[in-house]
PDB file of C-alpha atoms in Angstrom:
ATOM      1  CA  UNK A  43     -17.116 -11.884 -17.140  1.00 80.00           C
ATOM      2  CA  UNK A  44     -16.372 -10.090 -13.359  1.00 78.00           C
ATOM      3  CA  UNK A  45     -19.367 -11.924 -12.559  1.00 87.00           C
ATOM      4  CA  UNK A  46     -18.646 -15.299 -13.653  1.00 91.00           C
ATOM      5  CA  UNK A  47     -16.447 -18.241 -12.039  1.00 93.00           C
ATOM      6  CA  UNK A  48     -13.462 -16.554 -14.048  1.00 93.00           C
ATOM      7  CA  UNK A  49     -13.924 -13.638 -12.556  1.00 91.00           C
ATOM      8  CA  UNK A  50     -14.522 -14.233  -9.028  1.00 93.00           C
ATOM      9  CA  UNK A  51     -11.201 -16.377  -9.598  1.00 95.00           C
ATOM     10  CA  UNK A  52      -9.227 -13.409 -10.942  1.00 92.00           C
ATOM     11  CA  UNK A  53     -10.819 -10.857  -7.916  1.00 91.00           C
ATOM     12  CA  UNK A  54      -9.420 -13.957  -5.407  1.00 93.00           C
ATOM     13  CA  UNK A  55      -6.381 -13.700  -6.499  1.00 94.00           C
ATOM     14  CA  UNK A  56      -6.121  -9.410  -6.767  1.00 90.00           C
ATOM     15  CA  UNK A  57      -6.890  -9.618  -3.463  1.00 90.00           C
ATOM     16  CA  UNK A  58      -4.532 -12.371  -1.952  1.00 92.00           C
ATOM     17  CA  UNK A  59      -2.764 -14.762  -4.436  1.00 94.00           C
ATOM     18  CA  UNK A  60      -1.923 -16.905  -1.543  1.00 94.00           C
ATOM     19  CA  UNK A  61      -5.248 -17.130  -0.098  1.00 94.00           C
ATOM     20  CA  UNK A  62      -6.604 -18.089  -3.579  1.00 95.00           C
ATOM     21  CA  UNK A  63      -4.157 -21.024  -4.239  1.00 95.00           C
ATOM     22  CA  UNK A  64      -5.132 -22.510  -0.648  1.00 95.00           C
ATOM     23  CA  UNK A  65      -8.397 -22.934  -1.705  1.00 94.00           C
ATOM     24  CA  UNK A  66      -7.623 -24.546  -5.207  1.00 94.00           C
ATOM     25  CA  UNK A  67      -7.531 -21.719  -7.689  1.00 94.00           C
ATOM     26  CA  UNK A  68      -4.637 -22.010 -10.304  1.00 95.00           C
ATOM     27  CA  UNK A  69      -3.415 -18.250  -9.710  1.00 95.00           C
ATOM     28  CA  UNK A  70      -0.518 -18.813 -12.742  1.00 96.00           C
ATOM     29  CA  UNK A  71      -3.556 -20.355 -15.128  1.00 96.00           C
ATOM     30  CA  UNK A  72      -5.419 -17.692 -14.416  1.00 96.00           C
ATOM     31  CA  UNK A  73      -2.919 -15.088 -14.838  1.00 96.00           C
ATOM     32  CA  UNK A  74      -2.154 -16.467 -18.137  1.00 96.00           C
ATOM     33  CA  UNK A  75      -5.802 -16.504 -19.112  1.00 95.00           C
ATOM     34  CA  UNK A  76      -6.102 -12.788 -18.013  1.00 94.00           C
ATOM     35  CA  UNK A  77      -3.143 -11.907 -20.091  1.00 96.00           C
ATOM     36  CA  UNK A  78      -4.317 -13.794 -23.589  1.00 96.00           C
ATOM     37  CA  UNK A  79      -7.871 -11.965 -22.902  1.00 94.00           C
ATOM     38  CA  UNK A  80      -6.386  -8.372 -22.576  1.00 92.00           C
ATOM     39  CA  UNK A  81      -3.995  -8.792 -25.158  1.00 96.00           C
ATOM     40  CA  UNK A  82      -6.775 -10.027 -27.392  1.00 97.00           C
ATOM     41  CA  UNK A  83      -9.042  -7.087 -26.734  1.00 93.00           C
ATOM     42  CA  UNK A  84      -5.957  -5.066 -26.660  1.00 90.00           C
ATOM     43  CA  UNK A  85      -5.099  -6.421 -30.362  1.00 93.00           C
ATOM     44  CA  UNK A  86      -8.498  -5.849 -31.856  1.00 95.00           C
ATOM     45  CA  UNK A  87      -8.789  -2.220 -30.570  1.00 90.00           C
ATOM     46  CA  UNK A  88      -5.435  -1.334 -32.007  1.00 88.00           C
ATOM     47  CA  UNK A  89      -6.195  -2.910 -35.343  1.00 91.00           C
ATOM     48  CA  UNK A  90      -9.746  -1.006 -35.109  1.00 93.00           C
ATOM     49  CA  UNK A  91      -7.505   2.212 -34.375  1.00 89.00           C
ATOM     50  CA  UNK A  92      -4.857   2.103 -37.308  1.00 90.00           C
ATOM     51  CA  UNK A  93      -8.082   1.014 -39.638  1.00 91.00           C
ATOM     52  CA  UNK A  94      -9.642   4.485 -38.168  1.00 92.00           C
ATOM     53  CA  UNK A  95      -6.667   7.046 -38.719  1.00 89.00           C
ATOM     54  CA  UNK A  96      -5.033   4.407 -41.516  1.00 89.00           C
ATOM     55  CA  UNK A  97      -1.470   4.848 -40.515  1.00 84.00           C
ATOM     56  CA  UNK A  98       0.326   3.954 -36.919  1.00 83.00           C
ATOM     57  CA  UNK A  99       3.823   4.826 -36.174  1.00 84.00           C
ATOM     58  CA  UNK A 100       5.606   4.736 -32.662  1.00 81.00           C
ATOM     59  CA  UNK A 101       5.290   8.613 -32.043  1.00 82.00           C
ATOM     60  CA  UNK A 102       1.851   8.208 -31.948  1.00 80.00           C
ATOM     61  CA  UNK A 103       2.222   7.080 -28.195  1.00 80.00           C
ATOM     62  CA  UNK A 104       4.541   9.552 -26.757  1.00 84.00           C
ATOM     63  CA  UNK A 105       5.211   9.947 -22.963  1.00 83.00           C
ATOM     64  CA  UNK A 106       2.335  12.286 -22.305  1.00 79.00           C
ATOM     65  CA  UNK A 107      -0.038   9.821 -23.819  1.00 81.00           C
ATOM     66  CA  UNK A 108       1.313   6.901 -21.420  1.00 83.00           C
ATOM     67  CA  UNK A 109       1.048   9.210 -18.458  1.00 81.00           C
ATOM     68  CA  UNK A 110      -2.491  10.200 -19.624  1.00 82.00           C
ATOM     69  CA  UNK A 111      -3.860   6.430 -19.460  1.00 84.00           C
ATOM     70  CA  UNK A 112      -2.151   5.384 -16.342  1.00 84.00           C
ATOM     71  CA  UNK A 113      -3.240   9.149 -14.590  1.00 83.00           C
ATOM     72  CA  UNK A 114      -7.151   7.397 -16.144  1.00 86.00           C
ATOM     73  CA  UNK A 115      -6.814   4.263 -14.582  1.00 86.00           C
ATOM     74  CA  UNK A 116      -5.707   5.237 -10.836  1.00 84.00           C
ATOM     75  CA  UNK A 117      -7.436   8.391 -10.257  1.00 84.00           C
ATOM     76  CA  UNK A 118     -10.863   7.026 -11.615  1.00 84.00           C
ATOM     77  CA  UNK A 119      -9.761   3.519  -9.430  1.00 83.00           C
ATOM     78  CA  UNK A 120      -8.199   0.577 -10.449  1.00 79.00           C
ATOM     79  CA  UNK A 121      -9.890  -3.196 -10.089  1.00 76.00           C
ATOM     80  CA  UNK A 122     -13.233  -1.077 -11.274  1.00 79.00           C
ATOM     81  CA  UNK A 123     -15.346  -1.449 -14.014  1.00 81.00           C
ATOM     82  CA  UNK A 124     -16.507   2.457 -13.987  1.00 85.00           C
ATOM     83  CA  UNK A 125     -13.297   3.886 -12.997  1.00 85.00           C
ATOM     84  CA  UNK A 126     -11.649   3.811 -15.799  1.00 87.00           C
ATOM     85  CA  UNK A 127     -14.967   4.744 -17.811  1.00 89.00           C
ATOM     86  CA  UNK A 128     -14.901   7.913 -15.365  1.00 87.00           C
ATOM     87  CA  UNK A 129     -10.955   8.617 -15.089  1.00 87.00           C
ATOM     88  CA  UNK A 130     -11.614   8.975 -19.116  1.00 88.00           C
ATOM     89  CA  UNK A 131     -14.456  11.093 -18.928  1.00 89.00           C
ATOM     90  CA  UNK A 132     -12.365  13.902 -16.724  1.00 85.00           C
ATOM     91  CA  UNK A 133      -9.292  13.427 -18.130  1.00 84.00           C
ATOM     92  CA  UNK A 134     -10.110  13.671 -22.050  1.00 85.00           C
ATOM     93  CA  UNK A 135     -11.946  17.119 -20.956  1.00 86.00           C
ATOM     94  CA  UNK A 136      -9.383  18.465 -18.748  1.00 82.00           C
ATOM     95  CA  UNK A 137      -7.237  19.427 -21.488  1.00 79.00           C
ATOM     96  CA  UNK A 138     -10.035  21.318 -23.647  1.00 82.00           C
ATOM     97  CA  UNK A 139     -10.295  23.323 -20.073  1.00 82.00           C
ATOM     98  CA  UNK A 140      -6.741  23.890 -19.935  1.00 79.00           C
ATOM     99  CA  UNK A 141      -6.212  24.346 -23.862  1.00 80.00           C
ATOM    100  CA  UNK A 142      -5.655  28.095 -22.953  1.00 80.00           C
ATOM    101  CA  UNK A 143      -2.516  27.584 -20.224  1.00 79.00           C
ATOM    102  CA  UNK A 144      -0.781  24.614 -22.039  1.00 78.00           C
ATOM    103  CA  UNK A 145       2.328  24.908 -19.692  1.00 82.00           C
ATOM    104  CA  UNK A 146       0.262  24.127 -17.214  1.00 81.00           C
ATOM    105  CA  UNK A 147      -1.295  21.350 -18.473  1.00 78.00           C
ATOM    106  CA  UNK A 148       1.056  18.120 -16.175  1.00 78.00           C
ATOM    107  CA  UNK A 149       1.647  20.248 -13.445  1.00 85.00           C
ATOM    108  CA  UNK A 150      -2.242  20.384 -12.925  1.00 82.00           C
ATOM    109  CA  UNK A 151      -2.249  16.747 -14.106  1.00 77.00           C
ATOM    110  CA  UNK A 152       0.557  16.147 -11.164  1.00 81.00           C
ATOM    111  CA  UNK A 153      -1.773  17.772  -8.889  1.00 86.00           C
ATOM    112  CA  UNK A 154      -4.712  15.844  -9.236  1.00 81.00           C
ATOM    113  CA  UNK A 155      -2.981  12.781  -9.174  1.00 80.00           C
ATOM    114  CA  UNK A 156      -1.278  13.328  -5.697  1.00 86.00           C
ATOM    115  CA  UNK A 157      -4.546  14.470  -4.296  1.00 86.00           C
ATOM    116  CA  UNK A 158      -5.837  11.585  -5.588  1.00 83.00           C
ATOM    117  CA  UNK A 159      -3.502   9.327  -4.170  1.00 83.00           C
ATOM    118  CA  UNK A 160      -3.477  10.812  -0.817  1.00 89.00           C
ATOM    119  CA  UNK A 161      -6.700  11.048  -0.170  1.00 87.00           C
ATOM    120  CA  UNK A 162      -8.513   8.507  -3.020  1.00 84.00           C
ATOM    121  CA  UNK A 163      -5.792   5.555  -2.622  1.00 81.00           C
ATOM    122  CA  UNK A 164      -8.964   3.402  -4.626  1.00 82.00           C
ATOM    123  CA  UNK A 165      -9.840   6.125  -6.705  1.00 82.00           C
ATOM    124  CA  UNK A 166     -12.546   8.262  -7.365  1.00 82.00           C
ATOM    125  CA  UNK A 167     -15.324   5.902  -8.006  1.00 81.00           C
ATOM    126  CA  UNK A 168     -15.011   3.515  -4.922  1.00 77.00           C
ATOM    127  CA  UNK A 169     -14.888   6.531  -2.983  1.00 76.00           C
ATOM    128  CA  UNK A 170     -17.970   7.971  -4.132  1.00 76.00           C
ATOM    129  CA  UNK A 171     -19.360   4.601  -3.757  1.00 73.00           C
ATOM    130  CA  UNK A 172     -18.706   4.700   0.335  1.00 70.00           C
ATOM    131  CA  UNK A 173     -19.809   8.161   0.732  1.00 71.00           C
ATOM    132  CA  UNK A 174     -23.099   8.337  -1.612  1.00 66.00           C
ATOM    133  CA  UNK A 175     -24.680   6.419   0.724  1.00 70.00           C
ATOM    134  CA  UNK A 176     -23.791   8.513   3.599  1.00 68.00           C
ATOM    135  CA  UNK A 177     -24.793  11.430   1.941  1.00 64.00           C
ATOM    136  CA  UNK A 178     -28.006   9.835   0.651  1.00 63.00           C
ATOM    137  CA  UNK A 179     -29.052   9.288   4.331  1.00 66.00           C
ATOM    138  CA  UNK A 180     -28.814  12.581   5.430  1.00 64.00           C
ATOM    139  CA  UNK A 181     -31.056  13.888   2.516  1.00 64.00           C
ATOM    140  CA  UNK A 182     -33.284  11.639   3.361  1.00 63.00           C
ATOM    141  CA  UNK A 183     -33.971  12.886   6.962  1.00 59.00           C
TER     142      UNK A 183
END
């Protein structure tokens, strides 16, 4: 889908709405075709989820559970297809780490995030995607 005429159209208009429209893409169409996608695929993995633990009440998604799936999506970098993939990978094992110091479970979380944004404003995996090839050149020689 990133790949296709769609998604070139939605990456246009991430990047500058404005731009997009001058050169004939319907940014409001394609908005609304982004939403009705994610809220299908949003849909089916929730009714795949209350299938798998067969009951689904509103305490289920508490405030640390938000926190935990935005803290996914910009530390492993938004607008990526591995980032999120990644973010998930560290941050569904950083609590078995810190399963012995639960109090200091969000301030770590807190932590990492601001490092993140400070120093990772696209996250972790488009900055490992500028410097691996750096670093790949100087093994090299």
């Amino acid at each position: 889908l990133v790949n296709s005429h769609i998604g070139r159209a939605w990456i246009a208009i991430r990047e500058n709405e404005d731009l997009a429209e001058s050169v004939g893409i319907k940014a409001y169409a394609y908005k609304i075709m982004a939403f009705a996608i994610s809220a299908f695929i949003v849909g089916l993995t929730g009714s795949f989820y209350a299938h798998y633990v067969t009951f689904i009440s509103p305490e289920m998604f508490n405030f640390f559970y938000v926190i935990n799936m935005l803290v996914i999506l910009i530390a492993g970098g938004k607008g990526t297809i591995m980032g999120p993939i990644i973010g998930a990978l560290i941050f569904t094992a950083l609590p078995e780490y810190l399963r012995g110091a639960q109090a200091y479970r969000m301030p770590v979380y807190a932590v990492i995030l601001l490092v993140v944004v400070i120093f990772m404003p696209k996250g972790i995996v488009p900055m490992v995607g500028n410097i691996a090839p750096r670093f790949m050149k100087k093994i090299r020689r």
